[in-house]
CSV table of C-alpha atoms in Angstrom, one decimal:
chain,number,residue,atom,x,y,z
M,1,MET,CA,-21.6,-1.4,-2.4
M,2,ALA,CA,-25.2,-0.4,-1.2
M,3,SER,CA,-24.1,1.2,1.5
M,4,GLY,CA,-20.8,2.5,0.3
M,5,GLY,CA,-21.5,6.4,0.2
M,6,VAL,CA,-23.4,7.5,3.4
M,7,ARG,CA,-19.7,4.6,4.3
M,8,ARG,CA,-17.3,7.2,2.9
M,9,ALA,CA,-19.2,9.9,4.6
M,10,ALA,CA,-19.1,8.6,8.0
M,11,VAL,CA,-15.5,7.3,8.0
M,12,ALA,CA,-14.2,10.7,6.4
M,13,MET,CA,-15.9,13.0,9.6
M,14,ALA,CA,-13.9,10.1,12.0
M,15,ALA,CA,-10.7,11.2,10.1
M,16,LEU,CA,-8.5,12.6,12.9
M,17,GLY,CA,-7.0,15.8,14.3
M,18,SER,CA,-3.5,17.0,13.1
M,19,LEU,CA,-1.6,16.2,16.6
M,20,VAL,CA,-2.8,11.9,15.6
M,21,ALA,CA,-2.3,12.5,12.3
M,22,VAL,CA,1.9,13.3,12.8
M,23,SER,CA,1.9,10.7,15.0
M,24,ALA,CA,0.4,7.9,12.6
M,25,LEU,CA,2.8,9.6,10.0
M,26,SER,CA,5.7,9.3,11.6
M,27,ALA,CA,5.9,5.3,11.0
M,28,CYS,CA,5.7,6.2,7.4
M,29,GLY,CA,8.5,8.7,6.3
M,30,GLY,CA,10.1,11.8,6.6
M,31,PRO,CA,14.0,12.5,6.0
M,32,SER,CA,15.1,10.1,8.9
M,33,GLY,CA,13.3,7.5,7.5
M,34,HIS,CA,14.6,7.4,4.1
M,35,GLY,CA,17.5,6.3,2.3
M,36,ALA,CA,19.3,7.9,-0.4
M,37,ASP,CA,18.6,4.8,-3.0
M,38,THR,CA,17.1,6.7,-5.9
M,39,GLY,CA,14.1,4.8,-9.0
M,40,ALA,CA,12.5,5.8,-12.2
M,41,SER,CA,9.0,6.3,-11.4
M,42,ALA,CA,8.1,5.1,-14.8
M,43,SER,CA,5.7,1.5,-15.6
M,44,PRO,CA,8.6,-1.1,-16.1
M,45,GLY,CA,7.0,-2.9,-19.5
M,46,GLY,CA,4.2,-4.7,-19.6
M,47,ALA,CA,2.7,-2.1,-17.5
M,48,GLY,CA,-0.9,-1.9,-18.9
M,49,ARG,CA,-1.7,-4.8,-20.9
M,50,SER,CA,-4.1,-7.8,-19.6
M,51,SER,CA,-2.0,-11.5,-19.6
M,52,ALA,CA,-2.3,-15.1,-18.1
M,53,THR,CA,0.1,-15.8,-15.6
M,54,ALA,CA,2.1,-18.6,-16.3
M,55,ASP,CA,0.1,-20.5,-13.4
M,56,PRO,CA,-3.1,-19.2,-14.5
M,57,ALA,CA,-4.2,-20.9,-11.1
M,58,THR,CA,-1.6,-18.6,-8.9
M,59,ILE,CA,0.5,-15.6,-8.3
M,60,PRO,CA,4.2,-15.4,-10.4
M,61,GLY,CA,6.8,-15.4,-7.5
M,62,VAL,CA,4.8,-16.8,-4.8
M,63,GLY,CA,4.8,-19.6,-3.1
M,64,ASP,CA,2.7,-22.2,-1.5
M,65,ARG,CA,3.1,-20.5,2.5
M,66,LEU,CA,2.1,-17.6,1.3
M,67,GLN,CA,-0.3,-18.3,-1.4
M,68,ARG,CA,-2.4,-20.2,0.7
M,69,ARG,CA,-3.0,-16.3,2.6
M,70,ILE,CA,-4.6,-15.2,-0.1
M,71,PRO,CA,-8.7,-15.2,1.0
M,72,ALA,CA,-10.7,-17.5,-1.1
M,73,ASP,CA,-13.1,-14.2,-2.3
M,74,SER,CA,-10.1,-12.0,-3.2
M,75,ARG,CA,-10.1,-11.0,-7.2
M,76,GLN,CA,-7.5,-8.2,-6.7
M,77,VAL,CA,-3.8,-8.9,-5.5
M,78,VAL,CA,-0.9,-5.9,-5.9
M,79,ALA,CA,2.0,-8.1,-5.2
M,80,VAL,CA,4.7,-5.9,-4.0
M,81,TYR,CA,8.9,-7.9,-5.6
M,82,GLY,CA,11.1,-6.5,-3.5
M,83,ASP,CA,14.4,-6.8,-5.4
M,84,GLY,CA,16.3,-8.1,-2.5
M,85,ARG,CA,16.3,-7.8,1.4
M,86,ASN,CA,18.3,-5.3,2.2
M,87,SER,CA,17.5,-3.4,-1.2
M,88,ALA,CA,14.8,-0.1,-1.0
M,89,ASP,CA,14.0,-0.6,-4.6
M,90,SER,CA,10.9,-2.8,-5.9
M,91,THR,CA,7.9,-3.6,-8.6
M,92,ALA,CA,4.5,-3.6,-7.8
M,93,VAL,CA,2.1,-5.4,-9.9
M,94,LEU,CA,-1.6,-5.4,-9.8
M,95,TYR,CA,-3.3,-9.1,-10.7
M,96,THR,CA,-7.1,-9.2,-11.2
M,97,LYS,CA,-8.8,-12.4,-11.5
M,98,HIS,CA,-11.2,-13.4,-13.4
M,99,GLY,CA,-12.8,-17.1,-13.5
M,100,SER,CA,-10.0,-19.1,-11.4
M,101,VAL,CA,-7.4,-17.6,-13.6
M,102,TRP,CA,-4.8,-14.7,-12.7
M,103,HIS,CA,-4.1,-12.3,-15.0
M,104,ARG,CA,-1.5,-9.3,-15.0
M,105,ALA,CA,-3.5,-6.2,-14.7
M,106,ARG,CA,-0.8,-3.3,-14.5
M,107,SER,CA,2.7,-2.9,-13.2
M,108,TRP,CA,4.9,0.1,-11.8
M,109,ALA,CA,8.3,0.8,-10.1
M,110,ALA,CA,7.6,1.3,-6.6
M,111,HIS,CA,10.2,1.5,-3.5
M,112,ASN,CA,10.0,0.2,0.2
M,113,GLY,CA,11.2,0.4,3.5
M,114,THR,CA,15.0,2.1,3.2
M,115,LYS,CA,16.7,-0.9,4.7
M,116,GLY,CA,14.6,-3.6,2.9
M,117,TRP,CA,12.1,-6.4,4.0
M,118,THR,CA,11.7,-8.4,7.4
M,119,THR,CA,9.8,-11.1,8.4
M,120,ASP,CA,9.5,-10.0,12.0
M,121,HIS,CA,8.8,-6.6,11.6
M,122,HIS,CA,8.8,-3.8,15.0
M,123,GLU,CA,8.6,0.0,14.7
M,124,ASN,CA,11.3,1.9,13.1
M,125,ASP,CA,13.3,-0.8,11.9
M,126,LYS,CA,13.4,0.8,8.6
M,127,ARG,CA,12.4,-2.4,6.3
M,128,SER,CA,8.9,-4.1,5.4
M,129,PRO,CA,7.1,-6.5,6.9
M,130,VAL,CA,7.0,-9.5,4.3
M,131,GLY,CA,3.5,-11.2,4.1
M,132,VAL,CA,0.2,-11.0,2.7
M,133,PHE,CA,-2.2,-7.3,4.2
M,134,THR,CA,-6.0,-7.3,3.2
M,135,LEU,CA,-6.3,-3.4,1.7
M,136,SER,CA,-9.5,-2.0,3.7
M,137,ASP,CA,-9.9,2.1,3.9
M,138,ALA,CA,-8.1,4.6,1.8
M,139,GLY,CA,-7.3,8.8,2.2
M,140,GLY,CA,-5.3,11.4,1.5
M,141,VAL,CA,-4.8,15.3,1.0
M,142,LEU,CA,-6.3,15.2,-2.1
M,143,PRO,CA,-9.9,14.7,-3.2
M,144,ASP,CA,-10.7,10.4,-4.1
M,145,PRO,CA,-10.2,9.6,-7.5
M,146,ASP,CA,-12.7,8.1,-7.7
M,147,PRO,CA,-15.4,9.4,-10.1
M,148,ALA,CA,-17.8,7.4,-8.5
M,149,PRO,CA,-18.8,7.9,-4.7
M,150,GLY,CA,-19.5,4.9,-2.9
M,151,THR,CA,-17.7,2.3,-5.5
M,152,GLY,CA,-14.1,2.2,-4.1
M,153,LEU,CA,-12.5,2.2,-1.0
M,154,PRO,CA,-13.7,4.4,2.1
M,155,TYR,CA,-12.0,7.2,1.3
M,156,SER,CA,-11.0,10.2,4.7
M,157,ARG,CA,-10.1,13.5,2.9
M,158,SER,CA,-8.3,15.7,5.5
M,159,ALA,CA,-5.4,18.3,5.6
M,160,SER,CA,-3.9,15.8,8.8
M,161,PHE,CA,-2.6,13.5,5.9
M,162,ALA,CA,-0.1,16.3,5.2
M,163,ALA,CA,3.1,15.5,5.6
M,164,PRO,CA,5.2,18.3,8.2
M,165,ARG,CA,6.7,21.3,6.7
M,166,TRP,CA,9.4,20.6,8.1
M,167,TRP,CA,10.5,17.1,5.7
M,168,ALA,CA,11.7,17.9,2.9
M,169,LYS,CA,9.9,19.3,0.2
M,170,SER,CA,10.6,16.1,-1.9
M,171,TYR,CA,8.8,13.9,0.6
M,172,TRP,CA,5.2,17.3,0.7
M,173,HIS,CA,3.3,15.1,-1.3
M,174,ASP,CA,3.7,11.6,-0.1
M,175,PHE,CA,0.5,10.9,1.4
M,176,ASP,CA,-1.8,12.9,-1.1
M,177,TYR,CA,-2.6,10.3,-1.5
M,178,VAL,CA,-2.6,6.9,0.7
M,179,ILE,CA,-4.4,3.6,0.9
M,180,ALA,CA,-3.9,2.0,4.1
M,181,ILE,CA,-2.2,-1.8,4.6
M,182,ASP,CA,-4.0,-4.0,7.0
M,183,TYR,CA,-0.8,-3.9,9.4
M,184,ASN,CA,-1.3,-3.9,12.7
M,185,ARG,CA,-4.5,-1.5,11.7
M,186,VAL,CA,-8.0,-1.3,13.4
M,187,LYS,CA,-9.9,-2.0,9.6
M,188,GLY,CA,-12.5,0.5,8.4
M,189,THR,CA,-10.9,3.1,9.8
M,190,PRO,CA,-9.1,6.2,8.7
M,191,PRO,CA,-5.7,5.6,7.8
M,192,ASN,CA,-4.4,7.9,10.2
M,193,ASP,CA,-6.0,6.1,13.1
M,194,PRO,CA,-3.3,5.2,15.6
M,195,THR,CA,-4.8,2.4,17.1
M,196,ARG,CA,-2.9,-0.7,17.2
M,197,PRO,CA,-4.1,-3.6,18.2
M,198,GLU,CA,-0.8,-5.8,19.0
M,199,GLY,CA,1.0,-3.4,20.4
M,200,SER,CA,3.7,-0.2,19.4
M,201,ALA,CA,6.7,-2.2,19.4
M,202,LYS,CA,5.0,-4.1,16.1
M,203,GLY,CA,4.3,-1.3,13.9
M,204,GLY,CA,1.9,0.4,12.1
M,205,SER,CA,0.5,2.9,9.9
M,206,ILE,CA,1.9,1.2,7.2
M,207,TRP,CA,0.9,1.9,3.8
M,208,LEU,CA,0.5,2.5,-0.2
M,209,HIS,CA,1.4,6.2,-0.8
M,210,MET,CA,3.1,8.5,-3.0
M,211,ASP,CA,6.9,8.3,-4.4
M,212,HIS,CA,9.4,10.4,-4.0
M,213,GLY,CA,12.3,8.7,-5.3
M,214,SER,CA,13.8,6.9,-2.7
M,215,GLY,CA,13.0,4.1,0.2
M,216,THR,CA,10.5,4.9,3.0
M,217,SER,CA,10.2,3.9,7.1
M,218,ALA,CA,8.2,1.6,6.2
M,219,CYS,CA,5.3,1.7,3.2
M,220,VAL,CA,5.6,0.9,-0.5
M,221,SER,CA,5.3,4.1,-2.4
M,222,LEU,CA,4.0,4.5,-5.6
M,223,PRO,CA,3.6,7.0,-8.5
M,224,LYS,CA,0.8,9.2,-9.2
M,225,PRO,CA,-0.7,7.8,-11.7
M,226,ALA,CA,-0.2,4.6,-9.9
M,227,MET,CA,-2.5,5.7,-7.0
M,228,GLU,CA,-5.3,7.5,-8.9
M,229,TYR,CA,-5.3,3.8,-11.1
M,230,LEU,CA,-5.4,1.9,-8.0
M,231,LEU,CA,-8.2,4.1,-5.9
M,232,ARG,CA,-9.6,4.1,-8.9
M,233,THR,CA,-10.0,-0.1,-9.6
M,234,LEU,CA,-10.1,-1.4,-6.1
M,235,ASP,CA,-13.0,-3.0,-5.3
M,236,PRO,CA,-14.6,-3.9,-1.4
M,237,ASP,CA,-16.7,-6.2,-2.8
M,238,LEU,CA,-13.5,-7.8,-4.7
M,239,HIS,CA,-11.8,-8.1,-0.9
M,240,PRO,CA,-8.0,-6.5,-2.3
M,241,VAL,CA,-4.6,-7.8,-0.8
M,242,VAL,CA,-1.0,-7.0,-1.3
M,243,VAL,CA,1.5,-9.6,-1.6
M,244,MET,CA,4.4,-8.3,-0.3
M,245,GLY,CA,8.1,-8.6,0.6
M,246,ASP,CA,11.6,-9.7,-1.0
M,247,ARG,CA,12.0,-11.9,-4.0
M,248,ALA,CA,13.5,-14.9,-2.3
M,249,ASN,CA,10.9,-14.8,0.9
M,250,LEU,CA,7.8,-14.2,-1.1
M,251,LYS,CA,8.9,-17.6,-3.5
M,252,ALA,CA,9.5,-19.8,0.2
């Protein structure tokens, strides 16, 4: 993006204060929002290899209903396959499109909401929303790992992302890196902007963020190498989206 550097600077300056941040962060986690489910953070088999999908024009395991919601101009899809409707364990796969063919680029073990998935998400239900959502903005406590500023998602670095220190220590680094999932939020704002266009009851502040080894309040959590890779790879010009849900709902 020619104006990417300017846009990044403007967005970074708009990062919210710590009181607002704690309110936004509460939607994503805290010890009370996580279960005891555990999962490895190592990449599942096939990570790092690029191969065409069985039906190269579609994302594997995604039925027509959600497939049609993937924008025609999208060339990057993060697919999150939940193990089950009530499971906190999932697998995230990055697909990239070349011509009319989708290729599997990377995959990682991941976690979703402690209680699983829902097609009607509400605040504090501890389930991740099923659907197709754009990925427009990023941020975190740490610096943007993208070595070429202006090429990736707009990134807002701010200490306001830091998890409260009254949370268990294992959660302290959850928001070192964050990619906002565009569910009930305003695009073009920092991920911790608390605005909820559909109202607070529908929840919000649902992100891709760092994994601590168990379920989340509603976010999808990934290992640090996965977050770094996505922040270096996702490109606004390629219109990235996340397709997420339990495998049964994804296929429906």
